[in-house]
Amino acid sequence: MKKLLAMVLSAACAVSALAGCGANPAPETKAESTADNAKAEESGADSGSAVRGKTFKIAIDQAFAPFSIQQDDGSYTGIDVDLIHAIAEQEGFTVELQPMDFSAIIPALVSGTIDGGLGSMSITDERKQTVDFSDSYYDSGLALVTKADSGITKLEDLEGKLLAVKEGTQGALWAEDNKDKYGFTISTLQDSASTAMAVRNGQADGLLEDFPVISYQIKIGEQEGLRVAVEAVNTPGGVGFSVNKGMNQDLLSAFNDGLSKLKADGSYDKILANYEG
């Protein structure tokens, strides 16, 4: 009897399998599962997927035209501002700008107050000990700026002179490294406006500033009475977007990916063209 029942059940299962009725679907094979997983990973593999929909606090230098320019209504434009907004749109995240003194950007990154920093920050080995940098998004060298009637035309003319520099900048580092070579002394000030005022008022003989910054300011009439005495104080170096070391790597990758896309489609050049002569 048991044998007969087994034979009936076996036959019923065979018919059911042929008809496709009442049977659970066969489990997918390992190969099928792997292929499906690969497709899923590929569909979400763009660097923006990890940051999409998120909001990041991004620091900019509060007064550093043409990289950051405050408008009458309090909003900001400039190379840094337009670039980070374009990358955010490309990668699907939102930016909350945090204007601050340049010297406060790295401490804010380290403390976690902000997620990323701009400010035309030169990529240096010293800074790499504290922050991680993106690919360079601009090449910027230092210029020596003096009063229009100073008579200074070369670095050797700085002997016995007082040079104003902005705290925490590449200019401040260069001045410290070269003060003995050229025989000048240094006055370290809080921001670019203070260094320009010191030169204009005769409290300093010259200042060091990023060439694209000071040339833009002179061009639009913001630095009346000043001139670029030496265009290339040092070899132009790259500037980068920064995050706290080992942190926010998805944001860093998204910045690099977005920057690459903007360069490829011509948007990057259009942003620069808005601020360069």
Coordinates of C-alpha atoms in Angstrom, one line a residue:
M1 CA 0.0 0.0 0.0
K2 CA 2.8 2.4 0.9
K3 CA 4.6 1.5 -2.4
L4 CA 1.4 2.2 -4.3
L5 CA 0.9 5.6 -2.5
A6 CA 4.5 6.6 -3.2
M7 CA 4.1 5.7 -6.9
V8 CA 0.9 7.9 -7.1
L9 CA 2.5 10.8 -5.4
S10 CA 5.6 10.5 -7.6
A11 CA 3.5 10.5 -10.8
A12 CA 1.5 13.5 -9.5
C13 CA 4.7 15.5 -8.9
A14 CA 5.9 14.7 -12.3
V15 CA 2.7 15.9 -13.9
S16 CA 2.7 19.0 -11.7
A17 CA 6.3 19.8 -12.7
L18 CA 5.5 19.5 -16.4
A19 CA 2.5 21.7 -16.1
G20 CA 4.3 24.3 -14.0
C21 CA 1.5 24.2 -11.4
G22 CA 1.9 24.2 -7.6
A23 CA 5.7 24.1 -7.8
N24 CA 8.0 26.6 -6.1
P25 CA 10.4 28.2 -8.6
A26 CA 13.8 26.6 -8.7
P27 CA 16.4 28.5 -6.8
E28 CA 18.6 30.7 -8.9
T29 CA 22.0 29.3 -9.7
K30 CA 25.1 30.8 -8.2
A31 CA 26.1 32.1 -11.7
E32 CA 22.7 33.8 -12.1
S33 CA 23.0 35.4 -8.6
T34 CA 26.5 36.7 -9.2
A35 CA 25.5 38.2 -12.6
D36 CA 22.5 39.9 -11.0
N37 CA 24.6 41.3 -8.2
A38 CA 27.1 42.6 -10.6
K39 CA 24.4 44.4 -12.5
A40 CA 23.1 45.9 -9.3
E41 CA 26.5 47.1 -8.3
E42 CA 27.2 48.5 -11.7
S43 CA 23.9 50.5 -11.6
G44 CA 24.9 52.2 -8.3
A45 CA 28.6 52.4 -8.9
D46 CA 28.8 56.0 -9.9
S47 CA 30.7 58.0 -7.3
G48 CA 27.7 60.3 -6.7
S49 CA 25.6 57.4 -5.4
A50 CA 27.2 57.5 -1.9
V51 CA 26.6 61.2 -1.5
R52 CA 23.3 61.6 -3.4
G53 CA 20.6 63.3 -1.4
K54 CA 23.0 64.4 1.4
T55 CA 23.9 67.9 2.5
F56 CA 27.5 68.9 3.2
K57 CA 28.9 72.0 5.0
I58 CA 31.6 73.4 2.7
A59 CA 33.9 76.2 3.9
I60 CA 35.0 79.1 1.6
D61 CA 37.3 82.0 2.3
Q62 CA 34.9 84.8 3.2
A63 CA 36.8 87.4 1.2
F64 CA 38.9 86.1 -1.6
A65 CA 37.8 87.3 -5.1
P66 CA 37.6 85.8 -7.7
F67 CA 37.3 82.5 -5.8
S68 CA 34.6 83.8 -3.4
I69 CA 32.8 87.1 -3.8
Q70 CA 30.1 88.3 -1.5
Q71 CA 27.2 90.0 -3.1
D72 CA 25.1 92.9 -1.7
D73 CA 22.4 90.4 -0.6
G74 CA 24.9 88.4 1.4
S75 CA 25.1 85.5 -1.1
Y76 CA 28.4 84.4 -2.7
T77 CA 29.7 83.8 -6.2
G78 CA 33.1 83.1 -7.5
I79 CA 35.2 80.3 -8.9
D80 CA 35.1 78.2 -5.7
V81 CA 31.4 78.8 -5.2
D82 CA 30.3 78.2 -8.8
L83 CA 32.5 75.1 -9.0
I84 CA 31.2 73.4 -5.9
H85 CA 27.6 74.1 -6.8
A86 CA 28.1 72.7 -10.3
I87 CA 29.8 69.5 -8.9
A88 CA 27.0 69.2 -6.3
E89 CA 24.4 69.3 -9.0
Q90 CA 26.3 66.8 -11.1
E91 CA 26.7 64.4 -8.2
G92 CA 23.3 64.9 -6.6
F93 CA 24.2 66.4 -3.2
T94 CA 23.5 69.8 -1.6
V95 CA 25.9 72.4 -0.4
E96 CA 25.7 74.6 2.7
L97 CA 28.3 77.3 2.3
Q98 CA 30.3 78.3 5.5
P99 CA 32.2 81.5 4.8
M100 CA 35.1 82.0 7.3
D101 CA 38.7 83.3 7.6
F102 CA 41.1 81.1 5.6
S103 CA 43.1 80.3 8.7
A104 CA 40.0 78.7 10.3
I105 CA 39.3 76.3 7.5
I106 CA 41.7 73.4 8.4
P107 CA 40.9 73.7 12.2
A108 CA 37.2 73.5 11.3
L109 CA 37.8 70.4 9.2
V110 CA 39.7 68.7 12.0
S111 CA 37.1 69.5 14.6
G112 CA 34.3 68.2 12.3
T113 CA 32.5 71.6 12.2
I114 CA 32.6 71.4 8.4
D115 CA 32.7 68.5 5.9
G116 CA 34.9 70.1 3.2
G117 CA 37.0 73.2 2.5
L118 CA 37.8 75.3 -0.5
G119 CA 39.5 78.8 -0.4
S120 CA 42.1 78.3 -3.2
M121 CA 44.1 76.1 -0.7
S122 CA 47.5 75.2 -2.1
I123 CA 48.2 71.5 -2.0
T124 CA 51.3 71.1 0.2
D125 CA 53.1 68.2 1.9
E126 CA 52.6 69.9 5.3
R127 CA 48.8 70.2 4.8
K128 CA 48.6 66.6 3.6
Q129 CA 49.6 65.5 7.1
T130 CA 46.3 66.9 8.4
V131 CA 43.8 66.8 5.4
D132 CA 43.2 64.9 2.2
F133 CA 43.1 66.8 -1.0
S134 CA 41.2 66.4 -4.2
D135 CA 42.7 66.5 -7.6
S136 CA 44.0 70.1 -8.4
Y137 CA 41.2 72.3 -9.7
Y138 CA 43.4 75.4 -10.3
D139 CA 47.0 76.3 -10.7
S140 CA 47.9 79.4 -8.7
G141 CA 51.3 81.1 -8.1
L142 CA 52.3 83.9 -5.8
A143 CA 52.7 87.5 -6.9
L144 CA 54.5 90.4 -5.1
V145 CA 52.4 93.5 -4.9
T146 CA 53.5 97.0 -4.0
K147 CA 52.4 100.6 -4.2
A148 CA 52.4 101.8 -7.8
D149 CA 55.3 104.2 -7.1
S150 CA 57.4 101.8 -4.9
G151 CA 60.2 101.2 -7.5
I152 CA 60.3 97.6 -6.5
T153 CA 60.6 95.4 -9.6
K154 CA 62.3 92.2 -8.4
L155 CA 62.7 90.1 -5.3
E156 CA 66.2 91.4 -4.6
D157 CA 64.6 94.8 -4.1
L158 CA 63.0 93.5 -0.9
E159 CA 66.2 93.8 1.2
G160 CA 65.4 95.8 4.3
K161 CA 61.7 95.9 3.5
L162 CA 58.6 94.8 5.4
L163 CA 56.4 92.2 3.7
A164 CA 52.8 91.7 4.7
V165 CA 51.4 88.1 4.4
K166 CA 48.1 86.4 5.3
E167 CA 48.2 83.9 8.1
G168 CA 48.2 80.3 7.2
T169 CA 48.8 80.8 3.4
Q170 CA 51.3 79.6 0.9
G171 CA 52.6 83.2 0.8
A172 CA 53.3 83.1 4.6
L173 CA 55.2 79.9 4.1
W174 CA 57.2 81.3 1.2
A175 CA 58.1 84.4 3.2
E176 CA 59.3 82.5 6.2
D177 CA 61.5 80.2 4.0
N178 CA 63.0 83.1 2.0
K179 CA 63.2 86.1 4.5
D180 CA 66.9 85.5 5.1
K181 CA 67.7 85.0 1.4
Y182 CA 66.2 88.3 0.4
G183 CA 66.7 90.2 3.7
F184 CA 63.1 91.3 4.4
T185 CA 61.0 91.1 7.6
I186 CA 57.5 89.7 7.9
S187 CA 54.2 91.1 9.2
T188 CA 51.6 88.3 9.5
L189 CA 48.0 89.6 9.3
Q190 CA 44.5 88.0 9.5
D191 CA 43.2 88.4 6.0
S192 CA 43.9 89.7 2.5
A193 CA 42.1 93.0 3.0
S194 CA 44.5 93.8 6.0
T195 CA 47.6 93.1 3.9
A196 CA 46.4 95.4 1.1
M197 CA 45.6 98.1 3.6
A198 CA 49.0 97.8 5.2
V199 CA 50.7 98.4 1.9
R200 CA 48.4 101.2 0.8
N201 CA 48.9 103.0 4.1
G202 CA 52.7 102.6 4.1
Q203 CA 52.8 100.2 7.0
A204 CA 54.3 97.5 4.8
D205 CA 56.4 97.7 1.6
G206 CA 54.7 94.8 -0.2
L207 CA 52.5 91.8 0.1
L208 CA 52.3 88.3 -1.2
E209 CA 49.0 87.1 -2.8
D210 CA 47.8 84.5 -5.2
F211 CA 48.4 86.0 -8.7
P212 CA 44.9 85.3 -10.1
V213 CA 43.3 86.8 -7.0
I214 CA 45.3 90.1 -6.9
S215 CA 45.3 90.5 -10.7
Y216 CA 41.5 90.2 -10.7
Q217 CA 41.1 92.7 -7.9
I218 CA 43.3 95.2 -9.6
K219 CA 41.5 94.7 -12.8
I220 CA 38.1 95.5 -11.3
G221 CA 39.4 98.5 -9.4
E222 CA 39.4 97.1 -5.9
Q223 CA 43.1 97.7 -5.3
E224 CA 43.6 101.3 -6.4
G225 CA 47.2 102.5 -6.0
L226 CA 48.7 99.0 -6.0
R227 CA 50.4 97.1 -8.7
V228 CA 51.9 93.6 -9.4
A229 CA 55.7 94.1 -9.1
V230 CA 56.6 90.5 -9.6
E231 CA 54.1 88.1 -11.3
A232 CA 55.8 84.8 -10.5
V233 CA 57.4 84.7 -7.0
N234 CA 57.3 80.9 -7.0
T235 CA 56.4 78.1 -9.4
P236 CA 52.6 77.9 -9.7
G237 CA 51.2 75.0 -7.8
G238 CA 47.8 73.3 -7.6
V239 CA 45.0 74.1 -5.3
G240 CA 42.5 71.6 -4.1
F241 CA 39.3 70.8 -2.2
S242 CA 40.1 69.4 1.2
V243 CA 38.5 67.1 3.8
N244 CA 39.7 65.9 7.2
K245 CA 42.3 63.2 6.8
G246 CA 40.7 59.8 6.4
M247 CA 37.1 61.3 6.6
N248 CA 34.4 62.1 4.0
Q249 CA 36.2 60.0 1.3
D250 CA 32.9 59.6 -0.6
L251 CA 32.6 63.4 -0.8
L252 CA 36.2 63.6 -1.9
S253 CA 35.6 61.0 -4.6
A254 CA 32.4 62.8 -5.7
F255 CA 34.3 66.1 -6.0
N256 CA 37.0 64.5 -8.2
D257 CA 34.4 62.7 -10.4
G258 CA 32.3 65.9 -10.8
L259 CA 35.4 68.0 -11.6
S260 CA 36.4 65.5 -14.3
K261 CA 32.9 65.6 -15.8
L262 CA 32.8 69.4 -15.8
K263 CA 36.2 69.6 -17.5
A264 CA 35.0 67.1 -20.1
D265 CA 31.8 68.9 -21.1
G266 CA 33.3 72.4 -21.1
S267 CA 31.5 73.6 -18.0
Y268 CA 34.7 74.1 -16.0
D269 CA 36.2 76.4 -18.7
K270 CA 32.9 78.4 -18.7
I271 CA 33.1 79.0 -14.9
L272 CA 36.7 80.2 -15.2
A273 CA 35.9 82.5 -18.1
N274 CA 33.4 84.3 -15.9
Y275 CA 36.2 85.5 -13.6
E276 CA 39.4 85.6 -15.7
G277 CA 40.2 88.4 -18.0

